[in-house]
Amino acid sequence: MSGIRGSGTTPPSGTDGSAVAPWKSARRTAGLAVFGWASAAATTGVAYLTLGSEVVPIVVGFLLCFVFAVLLLLLHRAVWLAVLSAVPSLFVLVGSVQYAPEAALEQRGVREHVVLVADTAAGTSNNNHRFTLRGSDGKELEEKLEFNGDAWAPKVGDRLDVMRDPEGAVPMEQADEVDATGRLGGLVGGTVTWTLMAVLAGWRGHVRRRRGRDSPADQLL
């Protein structure tokens, strides 16, 4: 009888939960959440250090968002949540890149009422506009107002308010489009959503490992 009892089949590692440590999953989850907040802060910091050039913070932010998605996939062991993380990643990227320059304009920017007197794209198929402006004193401003795209683009002769940086580090923007608070809200909202996704990924990933659902086919679900 003892020989019969000893010949039972041993369950695969992890299917009984013995090979999966809950605290290990919790540490991974906490680490991913911290990485998300650190990524948002790092991209915002780079944007502050490179005011006037959006290329560097965009590249840094994109890479960090991509790394977050990969880590989320490894933690969750399923693709769909990593794909969904692209939505809050967009909020984090836009918020962190645009918050710094708009905050600078709100803090030290000069508001001025101007008239659009010329457009470099006028009469061409180019949709990258660079408007020449005339201030309220009748003098033309040295700095141009840039606008990409034809949708909602202002026209020559339009009057509007702009915010310009007296130090020249931040490009001029239309005053009604400067919204540092809104950018910060999007940044924080995206990062909070990242945190919730990390918690969900950690819990579901732990359950999947306990049940042995860790094959490549299972990772698509």
PDB file of C-alpha atoms in Angstrom:
ATOM      1  CA  MET A   1       0.000   0.000   0.000  1.00  0.00           C
ATOM      2  CA  SER A   2       2.842   2.391   0.808  1.00  0.00           C
ATOM      3  CA  GLY A   3       4.338   1.799  -2.657  1.00  0.00           C
ATOM      4  CA  ILE A   4       1.040   2.682  -4.305  1.00  0.00           C
ATOM      5  CA  ARG A   5       0.689   5.914  -2.346  1.00  0.00           C
ATOM      6  CA  GLY A   6       4.271   6.901  -3.185  1.00  0.00           C
ATOM      7  CA  SER A   7       3.775   6.568  -6.956  1.00  0.00           C
ATOM      8  CA  GLY A   8       1.399   9.525  -7.350  1.00  0.00           C
ATOM      9  CA  THR A   9       2.144  12.152  -9.975  1.00  0.00           C
ATOM     10  CA  THR A  10       3.702  15.372  -8.649  1.00  0.00           C
ATOM     11  CA  PRO A  11       1.747  18.494  -9.761  1.00  0.00           C
ATOM     12  CA  PRO A  12       3.615  20.914 -11.996  1.00  0.00           C
ATOM     13  CA  SER A  13       5.603  23.596 -10.216  1.00  0.00           C
ATOM     14  CA  GLY A  14       3.448  26.596  -9.467  1.00  0.00           C
ATOM     15  CA  THR A  15       0.028  24.930  -9.991  1.00  0.00           C
ATOM     16  CA  ASP A  16      -0.421  24.497  -6.243  1.00  0.00           C
ATOM     17  CA  GLY A  17       0.819  28.004  -5.447  1.00  0.00           C
ATOM     18  CA  SER A  18       3.832  26.737  -3.500  1.00  0.00           C
ATOM     19  CA  ALA A  19       6.349  28.146  -6.005  1.00  0.00           C
ATOM     20  CA  VAL A  20       4.827  31.621  -6.051  1.00  0.00           C
ATOM     21  CA  ALA A  21       5.728  33.913  -3.155  1.00  0.00           C
ATOM     22  CA  PRO A  22       3.064  36.592  -2.519  1.00  0.00           C
ATOM     23  CA  TRP A  23       5.606  39.054  -1.127  1.00  0.00           C
ATOM     24  CA  LYS A  24       7.723  38.693  -4.248  1.00  0.00           C
ATOM     25  CA  SER A  25       4.738  39.632  -6.417  1.00  0.00           C
ATOM     26  CA  ALA A  26       3.953  42.535  -4.080  1.00  0.00           C
ATOM     27  CA  ARG A  27       7.525  43.849  -4.309  1.00  0.00           C
ATOM     28  CA  ARG A  28       7.437  43.672  -8.105  1.00  0.00           C
ATOM     29  CA  THR A  29       4.123  45.512  -8.162  1.00  0.00           C
ATOM     30  CA  ALA A  30       5.401  48.254  -5.857  1.00  0.00           C
ATOM     31  CA  GLY A  31       8.577  48.541  -7.919  1.00  0.00           C
ATOM     32  CA  LEU A  32       6.616  49.034 -11.147  1.00  0.00           C
ATOM     33  CA  ALA A  33       4.409  51.686  -9.541  1.00  0.00           C
ATOM     34  CA  VAL A  34       7.480  53.553  -8.284  1.00  0.00           C
ATOM     35  CA  PHE A  35       9.056  53.283 -11.737  1.00  0.00           C
ATOM     36  CA  GLY A  36       5.940  54.888 -13.249  1.00  0.00           C
ATOM     37  CA  TRP A  37       6.084  57.894 -10.945  1.00  0.00           C
ATOM     38  CA  ALA A  38       9.849  58.190 -11.392  1.00  0.00           C
ATOM     39  CA  SER A  39       9.443  58.107 -15.182  1.00  0.00           C
ATOM     40  CA  ALA A  40       6.875  60.903 -15.122  1.00  0.00           C
ATOM     41  CA  ALA A  41       9.074  62.998 -12.840  1.00  0.00           C
ATOM     42  CA  ALA A  42      12.184  62.332 -14.937  1.00  0.00           C
ATOM     43  CA  THR A  43      10.508  63.353 -18.197  1.00  0.00           C
ATOM     44  CA  THR A  44       9.177  66.523 -16.584  1.00  0.00           C
ATOM     45  CA  GLY A  45      12.643  67.309 -15.232  1.00  0.00           C
ATOM     46  CA  VAL A  46      14.225  66.819 -18.653  1.00  0.00           C
ATOM     47  CA  ALA A  47      11.589  69.135 -20.149  1.00  0.00           C
ATOM     48  CA  TYR A  48      12.561  71.827 -17.609  1.00  0.00           C
ATOM     49  CA  LEU A  49      16.250  71.411 -18.396  1.00  0.00           C
ATOM     50  CA  THR A  50      15.684  71.603 -22.153  1.00  0.00           C
ATOM     51  CA  LEU A  51      13.143  74.423 -22.360  1.00  0.00           C
ATOM     52  CA  GLY A  52      12.577  75.452 -25.951  1.00  0.00           C
ATOM     53  CA  SER A  53      13.378  72.018 -27.390  1.00  0.00           C
ATOM     54  CA  GLU A  54      10.687  69.346 -27.165  1.00  0.00           C
ATOM     55  CA  VAL A  55      12.636  66.652 -29.024  1.00  0.00           C
ATOM     56  CA  VAL A  56      14.750  65.512 -26.071  1.00  0.00           C
ATOM     57  CA  PRO A  57      11.919  65.155 -23.504  1.00  0.00           C
ATOM     58  CA  ILE A  58       9.705  63.484 -26.123  1.00  0.00           C
ATOM     59  CA  VAL A  59      12.372  60.866 -26.865  1.00  0.00           C
ATOM     60  CA  VAL A  60      13.103  60.303 -23.160  1.00  0.00           C
ATOM     61  CA  GLY A  61       9.409  60.127 -22.293  1.00  0.00           C
ATOM     62  CA  PHE A  62       8.613  57.734 -25.145  1.00  0.00           C
ATOM     63  CA  LEU A  63      11.392  55.359 -24.120  1.00  0.00           C
ATOM     64  CA  LEU A  64      10.287  55.385 -20.471  1.00  0.00           C
ATOM     65  CA  CYS A  65       6.650  54.782 -21.468  1.00  0.00           C
ATOM     66  CA  PHE A  66       7.770  51.853 -23.632  1.00  0.00           C
ATOM     67  CA  VAL A  67       9.815  50.374 -20.787  1.00  0.00           C
ATOM     68  CA  PHE A  68       6.808  50.703 -18.466  1.00  0.00           C
ATOM     69  CA  ALA A  69       4.645  48.760 -20.949  1.00  0.00           C
ATOM     70  CA  VAL A  70       7.280  46.001 -21.211  1.00  0.00           C
ATOM     71  CA  LEU A  71       7.576  45.723 -17.426  1.00  0.00           C
ATOM     72  CA  LEU A  72       3.779  45.654 -17.148  1.00  0.00           C
ATOM     73  CA  LEU A  73       3.713  42.785 -19.642  1.00  0.00           C
ATOM     74  CA  LEU A  74       6.342  40.848 -17.703  1.00  0.00           C
ATOM     75  CA  LEU A  75       4.477  41.369 -14.438  1.00  0.00           C
ATOM     76  CA  HIS A  76       1.010  40.586 -15.790  1.00  0.00           C
ATOM     77  CA  ARG A  77       2.064  37.852 -18.228  1.00  0.00           C
ATOM     78  CA  ALA A  78      -0.651  38.977 -20.669  1.00  0.00           C
ATOM     79  CA  VAL A  79      -0.556  41.413 -23.571  1.00  0.00           C
ATOM     80  CA  TRP A  80      -3.884  43.232 -23.383  1.00  0.00           C
ATOM     81  CA  LEU A  81      -3.132  45.302 -20.283  1.00  0.00           C
ATOM     82  CA  ALA A  82       0.200  46.430 -21.731  1.00  0.00           C
ATOM     83  CA  VAL A  83      -1.630  47.574 -24.871  1.00  0.00           C
ATOM     84  CA  LEU A  84      -4.194  49.493 -22.803  1.00  0.00           C
ATOM     85  CA  SER A  85      -1.377  51.274 -20.975  1.00  0.00           C
ATOM     86  CA  ALA A  86      -0.762  53.282 -24.166  1.00  0.00           C
ATOM     87  CA  VAL A  87      -3.712  55.546 -23.267  1.00  0.00           C
ATOM     88  CA  PRO A  88      -2.409  56.799 -19.880  1.00  0.00           C
ATOM     89  CA  SER A  89       1.099  56.803 -21.379  1.00  0.00           C
ATOM     90  CA  LEU A  90      -0.078  59.424 -23.867  1.00  0.00           C
ATOM     91  CA  PHE A  91      -1.378  61.607 -21.028  1.00  0.00           C
ATOM     92  CA  VAL A  92       1.895  61.191 -19.146  1.00  0.00           C
ATOM     93  CA  LEU A  93       3.980  62.016 -22.220  1.00  0.00           C
ATOM     94  CA  VAL A  94       1.983  65.077 -23.295  1.00  0.00           C
ATOM     95  CA  GLY A  95       1.593  66.370 -19.753  1.00  0.00           C
ATOM     96  CA  SER A  96       5.246  65.988 -18.790  1.00  0.00           C
ATOM     97  CA  VAL A  97       6.573  67.495 -22.038  1.00  0.00           C
ATOM     98  CA  GLN A  98       4.205  70.471 -22.168  1.00  0.00           C
ATOM     99  CA  TYR A  99       3.846  71.279 -18.477  1.00  0.00           C
ATOM    100  CA  ALA A 100       7.331  72.789 -18.099  1.00  0.00           C
ATOM    101  CA  PRO A 101       7.158  75.373 -20.924  1.00  0.00           C
ATOM    102  CA  GLU A 102       3.587  76.376 -20.125  1.00  0.00           C
ATOM    103  CA  ALA A 103       4.416  76.759 -16.437  1.00  0.00           C
ATOM    104  CA  ALA A 104       7.343  78.975 -17.433  1.00  0.00           C
ATOM    105  CA  LEU A 105       5.047  81.141 -19.562  1.00  0.00           C
ATOM    106  CA  GLU A 106       2.535  81.458 -16.725  1.00  0.00           C
ATOM    107  CA  GLN A 107       5.246  82.419 -14.234  1.00  0.00           C
ATOM    108  CA  ARG A 108       7.271  84.919 -16.233  1.00  0.00           C
ATOM    109  CA  GLY A 109       5.493  85.317 -19.558  1.00  0.00           C
ATOM    110  CA  VAL A 110       4.367  88.679 -20.934  1.00  0.00           C
ATOM    111  CA  ARG A 111       0.824  88.896 -22.246  1.00  0.00           C
ATOM    112  CA  GLU A 112       0.432  91.041 -25.337  1.00  0.00           C
ATOM    113  CA  HIS A 113      -2.399  91.896 -27.738  1.00  0.00           C
ATOM    114  CA  VAL A 114      -1.253  91.435 -31.335  1.00  0.00           C
ATOM    115  CA  VAL A 115      -2.453  91.456 -34.933  1.00  0.00           C
ATOM    116  CA  LEU A 116      -1.374  88.822 -37.455  1.00  0.00           C
ATOM    117  CA  VAL A 117       0.080  90.699 -40.419  1.00  0.00           C
ATOM    118  CA  ALA A 118       1.806  87.965 -42.472  1.00  0.00           C
ATOM    119  CA  ASP A 119       1.936  84.188 -42.847  1.00  0.00           C
ATOM    120  CA  THR A 120       4.845  82.268 -44.373  1.00  0.00           C
ATOM    121  CA  ALA A 121       2.431  79.535 -45.547  1.00  0.00           C
ATOM    122  CA  ALA A 122       0.111  81.937 -47.392  1.00  0.00           C
ATOM    123  CA  GLY A 123      -0.365  80.916 -51.026  1.00  0.00           C
ATOM    124  CA  THR A 124       1.466  77.604 -50.571  1.00  0.00           C
ATOM    125  CA  SER A 125       0.516  74.023 -49.734  1.00  0.00           C
ATOM    126  CA  ASN A 126       2.625  74.194 -46.584  1.00  0.00           C
ATOM    127  CA  ASN A 127       0.588  73.864 -43.377  1.00  0.00           C
ATOM    128  CA  ASN A 128       3.388  74.935 -41.030  1.00  0.00           C
ATOM    129  CA  HIS A 129       2.524  78.550 -40.347  1.00  0.00           C
ATOM    130  CA  ARG A 130       4.894  81.195 -38.998  1.00  0.00           C
ATOM    131  CA  PHE A 131       2.954  84.394 -38.373  1.00  0.00           C
ATOM    132  CA  THR A 132       4.458  87.856 -38.233  1.00  0.00           C
ATOM    133  CA  LEU A 133       2.860  89.869 -35.436  1.00  0.00           C
ATOM    134  CA  ARG A 134       2.330  93.561 -34.822  1.00  0.00           C
ATOM    135  CA  GLY A 135       2.021  94.654 -31.218  1.00  0.00           C
ATOM    136  CA  SER A 136      -0.357  97.193 -29.741  1.00  0.00           C
ATOM    137  CA  ASP A 137       2.347  99.871 -30.186  1.00  0.00           C
ATOM    138  CA  GLY A 138       2.295  99.345 -33.958  1.00  0.00           C
ATOM    139  CA  LYS A 139       5.725  97.679 -34.098  1.00  0.00           C
ATOM    140  CA  GLU A 140       6.358  94.218 -35.470  1.00  0.00           C
ATOM    141  CA  LEU A 141       7.618  91.627 -33.005  1.00  0.00           C
ATOM    142  CA  GLU A 142      10.855  89.823 -33.778  1.00  0.00           C
ATOM    143  CA  GLU A 143       9.495  86.467 -32.606  1.00  0.00           C
ATOM    144  CA  LYS A 144       7.083  84.576 -34.845  1.00  0.00           C
ATOM    145  CA  LEU A 145       3.998  82.685 -33.750  1.00  0.00           C
ATOM    146  CA  GLU A 146       4.234  79.097 -35.016  1.00  0.00           C
ATOM    147  CA  PHE A 147       1.177  76.991 -35.772  1.00  0.00           C
ATOM    148  CA  ASN A 148       1.231  73.524 -37.320  1.00  0.00           C
ATOM    149  CA  GLY A 149      -1.783  72.359 -39.305  1.00  0.00           C
ATOM    150  CA  ASP A 150      -4.626  74.102 -41.097  1.00  0.00           C
ATOM    151  CA  ALA A 151      -7.427  73.101 -38.731  1.00  0.00           C
ATOM    152  CA  TRP A 152      -8.237  75.955 -36.352  1.00  0.00           C
ATOM    153  CA  ALA A 153      -5.279  77.938 -37.672  1.00  0.00           C
ATOM    154  CA  PRO A 154      -5.632  81.732 -37.246  1.00  0.00           C
ATOM    155  CA  LYS A 155      -5.687  83.957 -40.324  1.00  0.00           C
ATOM    156  CA  VAL A 156      -3.833  87.088 -41.317  1.00  0.00           C
ATOM    157  CA  GLY A 157      -5.724  90.039 -39.885  1.00  0.00           C
ATOM    158  CA  ASP A 158      -6.886  88.174 -36.787  1.00  0.00           C
ATOM    159  CA  ARG A 159      -6.373  89.806 -33.411  1.00  0.00           C
ATOM    160  CA  LEU A 160      -5.435  87.665 -30.444  1.00  0.00           C
ATOM    161  CA  ASP A 161      -3.551  87.624 -27.160  1.00  0.00           C
ATOM    162  CA  VAL A 162      -0.229  85.832 -26.907  1.00  0.00           C
ATOM    163  CA  MET A 163       2.121  84.891 -24.092  1.00  0.00           C
ATOM    164  CA  ARG A 164       5.819  85.332 -24.837  1.00  0.00           C
ATOM    165  CA  ASP A 165       8.876  84.582 -22.763  1.00  0.00           C
ATOM    166  CA  PRO A 166      11.014  87.702 -22.170  1.00  0.00           C
ATOM    167  CA  GLU A 167      14.042  85.415 -21.841  1.00  0.00           C
ATOM    168  CA  GLY A 168      13.325  83.791 -25.199  1.00  0.00           C
ATOM    169  CA  ALA A 169      13.722  80.248 -23.880  1.00  0.00           C
ATOM    170  CA  VAL A 170      10.121  79.185 -24.498  1.00  0.00           C
ATOM    171  CA  PRO A 171       8.313  79.640 -27.823  1.00  0.00           C
ATOM    172  CA  MET A 172       5.405  82.072 -27.929  1.00  0.00           C
ATOM    173  CA  GLU A 173       1.910  80.620 -27.537  1.00  0.00           C
ATOM    174  CA  GLN A 174      -1.637  81.874 -27.817  1.00  0.00           C
ATOM    175  CA  ALA A 175      -2.677  83.006 -24.363  1.00  0.00           C
ATOM    176  CA  ASP A 176      -5.874  80.941 -24.268  1.00  0.00           C
ATOM    177  CA  GLU A 177      -3.884  77.758 -24.970  1.00  0.00           C
ATOM    178  CA  VAL A 178      -1.469  78.168 -22.053  1.00  0.00           C
ATOM    179  CA  ASP A 179      -2.805  75.866 -19.340  1.00  0.00           C
ATOM    180  CA  ALA A 180      -0.099  74.534 -17.033  1.00  0.00           C
ATOM    181  CA  THR A 181      -2.699  73.335 -14.501  1.00  0.00           C
ATOM    182  CA  GLY A 182      -4.458  71.268 -17.142  1.00  0.00           C
ATOM    183  CA  ARG A 183      -1.166  69.744 -18.290  1.00  0.00           C
ATOM    184  CA  LEU A 184      -0.283  68.860 -14.701  1.00  0.00           C
ATOM    185  CA  GLY A 185      -3.718  67.318 -14.216  1.00  0.00           C
ATOM    186  CA  GLY A 186      -3.252  65.110 -17.276  1.00  0.00           C
ATOM    187  CA  LEU A 187       0.226  64.122 -16.100  1.00  0.00           C
ATOM    188  CA  VAL A 188      -0.944  63.173 -12.610  1.00  0.00           C
ATOM    189  CA  GLY A 189      -4.059  61.429 -13.942  1.00  0.00           C
ATOM    190  CA  GLY A 190      -2.022  59.331 -16.349  1.00  0.00           C
ATOM    191  CA  THR A 191       0.477  58.395 -13.649  1.00  0.00           C
ATOM    192  CA  VAL A 192      -2.289  57.428 -11.200  1.00  0.00           C
ATOM    193  CA  THR A 193      -3.807  55.216 -13.907  1.00  0.00           C
ATOM    194  CA  TRP A 194      -0.396  53.640 -14.398  1.00  0.00           C
ATOM    195  CA  THR A 195      -0.336  52.868 -10.670  1.00  0.00           C
ATOM    196  CA  LEU A 196      -3.766  51.213 -10.790  1.00  0.00           C
ATOM    197  CA  MET A 197      -2.670  49.169 -13.798  1.00  0.00           C
ATOM    198  CA  ALA A 198       0.451  48.068 -11.921  1.00  0.00           C
ATOM    199  CA  VAL A 199      -1.681  46.871  -9.003  1.00  0.00           C
ATOM    200  CA  LEU A 200      -4.025  45.005 -11.371  1.00  0.00           C
ATOM    201  CA  ALA A 201      -1.083  43.489 -13.237  1.00  0.00           C
ATOM    202  CA  GLY A 202       0.586  42.384 -10.016  1.00  0.00           C
ATOM    203  CA  TRP A 203      -2.550  40.698  -8.689  1.00  0.00           C
ATOM    204  CA  ARG A 204      -3.541  38.995 -11.937  1.00  0.00           C
ATOM    205  CA  GLY A 205       0.034  38.003 -12.702  1.00  0.00           C
ATOM    206  CA  HIS A 206       0.353  36.383  -9.279  1.00  0.00           C
ATOM    207  CA  VAL A 207      -2.893  34.440  -9.782  1.00  0.00           C
ATOM    208  CA  ARG A 208      -1.860  33.325 -13.273  1.00  0.00           C
ATOM    209  CA  ARG A 209       1.481  32.025 -11.999  1.00  0.00           C
ATOM    210  CA  ARG A 210      -0.205  30.124  -9.176  1.00  0.00           C
ATOM    211  CA  ARG A 211      -2.506  28.454 -11.707  1.00  0.00           C
ATOM    212  CA  GLY A 212       0.372  27.648 -14.043  1.00  0.00           C
ATOM    213  CA  ARG A 213      -1.018  29.860 -16.848  1.00  0.00           C
ATOM    214  CA  ASP A 214       2.359  31.151 -17.959  1.00  0.00           C
ATOM    215  CA  SER A 215       2.685  29.710 -21.463  1.00  0.00           C
ATOM    216  CA  PRO A 216       3.096  31.916 -24.583  1.00  0.00           C
ATOM    217  CA  ALA A 217      -0.475  31.096 -25.639  1.00  0.00           C
ATOM    218  CA  ASP A 218      -1.863  32.115 -22.249  1.00  0.00           C
ATOM    219  CA  GLN A 219      -0.014  35.450 -22.417  1.00  0.00           C
ATOM    220  CA  LEU A 220      -2.272  36.581 -25.256  1.00  0.00           C
ATOM    221  CA  LEU A 221      -5.290  36.506 -22.926  1.00  0.00           C
TER     222      LEU A 221
END
